[in-house]
PDB file of C-alpha atoms in Angstrom:
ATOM      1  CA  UNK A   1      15.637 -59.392 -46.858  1.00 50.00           C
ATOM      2  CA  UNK A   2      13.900 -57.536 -43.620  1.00 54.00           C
ATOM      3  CA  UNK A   3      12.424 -54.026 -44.393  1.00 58.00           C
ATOM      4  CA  UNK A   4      13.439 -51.189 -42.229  1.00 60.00           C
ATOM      5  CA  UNK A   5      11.376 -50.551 -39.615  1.00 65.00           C
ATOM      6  CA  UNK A   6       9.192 -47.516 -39.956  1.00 73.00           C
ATOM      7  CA  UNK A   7       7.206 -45.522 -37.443  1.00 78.00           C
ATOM      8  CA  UNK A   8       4.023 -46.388 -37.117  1.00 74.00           C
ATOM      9  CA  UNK A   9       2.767 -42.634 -37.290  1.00 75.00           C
ATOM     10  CA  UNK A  10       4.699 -41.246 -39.581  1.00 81.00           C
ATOM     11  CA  UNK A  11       5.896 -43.775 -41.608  1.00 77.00           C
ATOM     12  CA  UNK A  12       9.053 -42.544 -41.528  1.00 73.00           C
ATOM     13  CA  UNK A  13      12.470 -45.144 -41.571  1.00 67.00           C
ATOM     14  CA  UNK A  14      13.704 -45.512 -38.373  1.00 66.00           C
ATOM     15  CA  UNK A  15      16.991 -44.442 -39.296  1.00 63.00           C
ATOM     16  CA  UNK A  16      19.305 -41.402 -39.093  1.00 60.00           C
ATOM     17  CA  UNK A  17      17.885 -39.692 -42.873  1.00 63.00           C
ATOM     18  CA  UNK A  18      21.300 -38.372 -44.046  1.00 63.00           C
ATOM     19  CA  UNK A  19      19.542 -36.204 -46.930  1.00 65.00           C
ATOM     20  CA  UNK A  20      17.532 -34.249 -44.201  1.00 65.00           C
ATOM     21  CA  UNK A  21      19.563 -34.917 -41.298  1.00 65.00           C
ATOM     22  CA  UNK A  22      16.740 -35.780 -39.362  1.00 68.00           C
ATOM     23  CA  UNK A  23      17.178 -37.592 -35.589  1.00 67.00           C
ATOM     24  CA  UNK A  24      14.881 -39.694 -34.411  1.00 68.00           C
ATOM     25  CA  UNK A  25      13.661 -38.799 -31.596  1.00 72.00           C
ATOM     26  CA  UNK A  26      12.539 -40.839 -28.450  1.00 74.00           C
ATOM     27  CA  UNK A  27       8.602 -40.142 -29.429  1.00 80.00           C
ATOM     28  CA  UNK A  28       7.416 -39.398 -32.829  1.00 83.00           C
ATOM     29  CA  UNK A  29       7.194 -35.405 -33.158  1.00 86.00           C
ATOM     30  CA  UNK A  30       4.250 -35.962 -36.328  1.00 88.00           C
ATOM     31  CA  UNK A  31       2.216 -38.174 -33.501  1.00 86.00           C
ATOM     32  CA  UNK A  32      -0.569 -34.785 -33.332  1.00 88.00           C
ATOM     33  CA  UNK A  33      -0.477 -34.601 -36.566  1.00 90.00           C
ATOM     34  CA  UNK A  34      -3.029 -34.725 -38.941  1.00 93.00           C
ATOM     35  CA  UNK A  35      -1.127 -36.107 -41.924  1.00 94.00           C
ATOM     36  CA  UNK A  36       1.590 -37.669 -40.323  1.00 92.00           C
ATOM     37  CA  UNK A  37       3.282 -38.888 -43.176  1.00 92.00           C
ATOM     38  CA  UNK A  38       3.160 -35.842 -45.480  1.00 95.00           C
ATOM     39  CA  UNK A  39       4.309 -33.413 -42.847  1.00 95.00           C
ATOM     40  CA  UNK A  40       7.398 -35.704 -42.287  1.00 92.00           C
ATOM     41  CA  UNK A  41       8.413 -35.884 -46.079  1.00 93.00           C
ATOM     42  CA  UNK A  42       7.741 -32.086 -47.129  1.00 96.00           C
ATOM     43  CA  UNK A  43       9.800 -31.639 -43.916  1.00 94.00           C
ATOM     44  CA  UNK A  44      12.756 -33.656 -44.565  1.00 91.00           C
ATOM     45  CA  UNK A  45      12.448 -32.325 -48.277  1.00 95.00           C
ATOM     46  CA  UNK A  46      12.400 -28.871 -46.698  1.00 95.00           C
ATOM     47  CA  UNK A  47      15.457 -29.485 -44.478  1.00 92.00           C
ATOM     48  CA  UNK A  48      16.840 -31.653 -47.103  1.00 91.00           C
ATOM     49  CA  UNK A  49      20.557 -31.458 -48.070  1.00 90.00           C
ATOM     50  CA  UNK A  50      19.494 -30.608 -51.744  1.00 93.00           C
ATOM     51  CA  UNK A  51      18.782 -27.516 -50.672  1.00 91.00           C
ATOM     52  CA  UNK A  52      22.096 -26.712 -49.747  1.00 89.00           C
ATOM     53  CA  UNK A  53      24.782 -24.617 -51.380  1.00 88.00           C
ATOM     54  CA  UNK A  54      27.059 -27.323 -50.564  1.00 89.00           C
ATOM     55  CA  UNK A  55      24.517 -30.189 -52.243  1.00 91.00           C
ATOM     56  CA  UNK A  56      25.637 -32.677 -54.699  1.00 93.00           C
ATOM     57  CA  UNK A  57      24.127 -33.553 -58.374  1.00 94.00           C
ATOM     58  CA  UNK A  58      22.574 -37.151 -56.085  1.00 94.00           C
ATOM     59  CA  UNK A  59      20.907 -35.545 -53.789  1.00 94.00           C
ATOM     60  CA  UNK A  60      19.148 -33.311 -55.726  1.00 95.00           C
ATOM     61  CA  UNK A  61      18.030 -36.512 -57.732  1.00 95.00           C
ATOM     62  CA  UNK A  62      17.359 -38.396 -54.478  1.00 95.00           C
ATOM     63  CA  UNK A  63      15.108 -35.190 -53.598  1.00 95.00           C
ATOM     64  CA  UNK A  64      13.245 -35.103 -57.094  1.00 97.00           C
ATOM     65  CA  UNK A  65      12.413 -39.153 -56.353  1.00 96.00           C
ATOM     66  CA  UNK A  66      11.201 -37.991 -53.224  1.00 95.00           C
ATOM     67  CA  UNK A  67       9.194 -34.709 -54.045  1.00 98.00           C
ATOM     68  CA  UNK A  68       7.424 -36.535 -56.988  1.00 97.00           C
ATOM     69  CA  UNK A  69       6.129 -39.500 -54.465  1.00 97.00           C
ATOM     70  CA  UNK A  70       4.941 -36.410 -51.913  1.00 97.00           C
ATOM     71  CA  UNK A  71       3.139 -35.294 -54.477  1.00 98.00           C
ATOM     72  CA  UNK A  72       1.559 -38.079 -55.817  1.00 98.00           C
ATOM     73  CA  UNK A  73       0.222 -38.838 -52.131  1.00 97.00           C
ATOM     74  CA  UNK A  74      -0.946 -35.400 -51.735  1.00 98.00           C
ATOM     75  CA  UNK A  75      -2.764 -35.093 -54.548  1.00 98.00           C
ATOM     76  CA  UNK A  76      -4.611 -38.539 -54.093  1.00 97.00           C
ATOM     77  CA  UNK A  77      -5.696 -37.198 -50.208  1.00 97.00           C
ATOM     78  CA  UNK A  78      -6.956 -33.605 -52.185  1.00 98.00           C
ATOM     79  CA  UNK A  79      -8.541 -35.755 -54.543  1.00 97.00           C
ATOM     80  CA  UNK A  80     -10.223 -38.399 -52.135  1.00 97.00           C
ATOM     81  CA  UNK A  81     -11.003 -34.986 -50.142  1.00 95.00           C
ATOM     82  CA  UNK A  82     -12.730 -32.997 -52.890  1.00 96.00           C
ATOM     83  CA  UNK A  83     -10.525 -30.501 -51.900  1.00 97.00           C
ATOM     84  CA  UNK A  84     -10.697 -28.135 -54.719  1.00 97.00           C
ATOM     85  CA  UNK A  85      -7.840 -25.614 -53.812  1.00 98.00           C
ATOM     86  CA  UNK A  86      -5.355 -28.308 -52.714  1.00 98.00           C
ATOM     87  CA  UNK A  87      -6.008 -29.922 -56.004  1.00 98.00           C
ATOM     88  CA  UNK A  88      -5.153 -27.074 -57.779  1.00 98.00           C
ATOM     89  CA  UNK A  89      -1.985 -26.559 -55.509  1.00 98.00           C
ATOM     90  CA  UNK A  90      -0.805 -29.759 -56.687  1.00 98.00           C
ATOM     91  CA  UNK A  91      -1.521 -29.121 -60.086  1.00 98.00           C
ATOM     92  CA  UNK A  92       1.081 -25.940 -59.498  1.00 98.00           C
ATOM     93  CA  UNK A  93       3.317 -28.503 -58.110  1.00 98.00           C
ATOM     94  CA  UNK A  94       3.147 -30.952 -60.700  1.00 98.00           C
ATOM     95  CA  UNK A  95       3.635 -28.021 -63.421  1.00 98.00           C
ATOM     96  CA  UNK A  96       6.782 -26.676 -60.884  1.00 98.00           C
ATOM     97  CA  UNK A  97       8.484 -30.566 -60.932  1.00 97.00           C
ATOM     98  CA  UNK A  98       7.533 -31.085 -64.998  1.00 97.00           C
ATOM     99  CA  UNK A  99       9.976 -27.773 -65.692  1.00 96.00           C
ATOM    100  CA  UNK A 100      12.860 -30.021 -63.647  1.00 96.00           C
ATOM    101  CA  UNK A 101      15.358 -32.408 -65.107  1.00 94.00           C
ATOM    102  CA  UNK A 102      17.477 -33.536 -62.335  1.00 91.00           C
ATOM    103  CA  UNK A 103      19.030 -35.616 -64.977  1.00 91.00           C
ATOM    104  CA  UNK A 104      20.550 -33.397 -67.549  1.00 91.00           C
ATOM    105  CA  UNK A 105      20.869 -30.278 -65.131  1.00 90.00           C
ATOM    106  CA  UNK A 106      20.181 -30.598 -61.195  1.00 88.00           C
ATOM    107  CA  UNK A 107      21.169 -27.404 -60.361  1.00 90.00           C
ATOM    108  CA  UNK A 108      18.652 -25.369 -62.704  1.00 92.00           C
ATOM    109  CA  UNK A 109      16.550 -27.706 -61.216  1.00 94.00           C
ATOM    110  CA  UNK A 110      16.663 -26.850 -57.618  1.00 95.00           C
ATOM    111  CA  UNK A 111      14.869 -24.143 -58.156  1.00 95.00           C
ATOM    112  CA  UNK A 112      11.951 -25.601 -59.841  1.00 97.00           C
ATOM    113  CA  UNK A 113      11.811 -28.102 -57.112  1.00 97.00           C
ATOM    114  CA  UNK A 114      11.471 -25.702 -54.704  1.00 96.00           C
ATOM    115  CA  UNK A 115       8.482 -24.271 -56.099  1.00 97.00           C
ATOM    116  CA  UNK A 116       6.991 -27.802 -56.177  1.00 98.00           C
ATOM    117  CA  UNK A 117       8.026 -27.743 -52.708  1.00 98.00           C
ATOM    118  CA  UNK A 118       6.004 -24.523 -51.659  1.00 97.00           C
ATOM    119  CA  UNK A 119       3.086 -25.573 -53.888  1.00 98.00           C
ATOM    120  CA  UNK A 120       3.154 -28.941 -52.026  1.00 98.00           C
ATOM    121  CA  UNK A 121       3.063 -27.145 -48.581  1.00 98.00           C
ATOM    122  CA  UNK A 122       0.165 -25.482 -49.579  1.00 98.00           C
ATOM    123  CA  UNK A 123      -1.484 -27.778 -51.011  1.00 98.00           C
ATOM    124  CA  UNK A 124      -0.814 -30.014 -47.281  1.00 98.00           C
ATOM    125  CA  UNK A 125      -1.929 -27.040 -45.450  1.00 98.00           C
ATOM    126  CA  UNK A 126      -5.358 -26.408 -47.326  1.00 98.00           C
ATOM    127  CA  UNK A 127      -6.455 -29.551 -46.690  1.00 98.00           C
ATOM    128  CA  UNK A 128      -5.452 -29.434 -42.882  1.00 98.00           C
ATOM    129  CA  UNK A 129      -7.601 -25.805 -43.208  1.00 97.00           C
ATOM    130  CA  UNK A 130     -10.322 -27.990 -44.374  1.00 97.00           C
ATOM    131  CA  UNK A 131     -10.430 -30.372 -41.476  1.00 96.00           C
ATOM    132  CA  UNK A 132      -9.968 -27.385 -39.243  1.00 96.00           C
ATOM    133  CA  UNK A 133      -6.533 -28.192 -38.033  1.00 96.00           C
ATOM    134  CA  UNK A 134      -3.304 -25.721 -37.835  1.00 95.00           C
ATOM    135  CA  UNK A 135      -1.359 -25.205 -40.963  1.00 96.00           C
ATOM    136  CA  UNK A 136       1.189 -27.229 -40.706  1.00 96.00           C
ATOM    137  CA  UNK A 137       4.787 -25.248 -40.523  1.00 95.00           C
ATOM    138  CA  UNK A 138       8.344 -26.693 -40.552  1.00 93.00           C
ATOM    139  CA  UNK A 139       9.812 -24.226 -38.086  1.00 91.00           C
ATOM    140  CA  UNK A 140       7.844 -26.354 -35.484  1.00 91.00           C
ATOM    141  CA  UNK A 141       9.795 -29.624 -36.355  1.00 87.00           C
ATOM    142  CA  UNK A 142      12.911 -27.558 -37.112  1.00 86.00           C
ATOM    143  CA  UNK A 143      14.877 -29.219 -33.837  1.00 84.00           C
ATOM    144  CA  UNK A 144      14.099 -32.608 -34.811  1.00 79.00           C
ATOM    145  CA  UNK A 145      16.726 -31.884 -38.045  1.00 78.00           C
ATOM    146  CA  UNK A 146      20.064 -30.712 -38.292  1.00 74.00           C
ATOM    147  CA  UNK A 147      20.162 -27.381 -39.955  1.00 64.00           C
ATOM    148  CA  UNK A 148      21.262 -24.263 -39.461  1.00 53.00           C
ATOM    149  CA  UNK A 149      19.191 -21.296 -40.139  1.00 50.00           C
ATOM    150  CA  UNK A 150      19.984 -18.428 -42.003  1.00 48.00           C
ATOM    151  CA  UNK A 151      19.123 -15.163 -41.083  1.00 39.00           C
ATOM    152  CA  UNK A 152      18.376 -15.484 -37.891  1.00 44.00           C
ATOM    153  CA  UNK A 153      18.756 -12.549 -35.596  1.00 45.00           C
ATOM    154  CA  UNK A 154      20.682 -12.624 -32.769  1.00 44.00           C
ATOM    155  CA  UNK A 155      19.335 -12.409 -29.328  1.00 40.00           C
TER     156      UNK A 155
END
């Protein structure tokens, strides 16, 4: 059996990513990127159907798979980096995930994720603070994914 093709920036599938509706565009929109490949998952986490009121008990266990191999990636970069606040970010993330059981309850557990979520997006942008780069922000990858925003004002 072939394996999908990924990009070879982000490592992202190649394929319409119907948990984050994200559409691949012609060029890869991580290519500046520092950490190509952690910006892209925390972002289709972030836009991730899981998220949604409208999300089903799967993809909330689809998104817990997912957020636990983010931050298992992140924390060997913070760790590889002696970066001493994005280890302890991930540390809050890992504590976040640990109160989550997708299994037995995946709606408490949205919640929890979430935090994980924000302490993994810290943790991403502390070490892109210690190379000097831009935090990284979702917002600027938000029209590579299909999502509506709430709260936004009208013009």
């Amino acid at each position: 059996m072939e394996k999908p093709y990924r990009c070879p920036v982000c490592n992202a599938l190649l394929e319409e990513d119907k948990d984050a509706g994200f559409k691949i565009p012609s060029q890869c929109p991580y290519l500046n990127t520092l950490y190509p490949e952690m910006c892209a998952l925390h972002d289709k986490l972030y836009f991730g159907k899981w998220r949604k009121m409208d999300a089903e008990q799967n993809d909330i266990r689809r998104a817990y798979t997912k957020l636990n191999g983010l931050i298992s990636r992140v924390e060997e970069v913070a760790r590889k980096g002696h970066v001493p606040k994005a280890e302890q970010d991930v540390r809050n993330a890992v504590d976040a995930l640990a109160a989550a059981n997708p299994k037995e309850d995946p709606y408490v557990s949205v919640k929890h994720m979430d935090r994980a979520l924000s302490f993994v997006h810290h943790a991403i942008n502390d070490l892109l603070l210690e190379k000097k780069e831009k935090p990284h922000s979702p917002a600027d990858y938000e029209r590579h994914y299909d999502v509506v925003t709430p709260f936004s004002e009208d013009a």
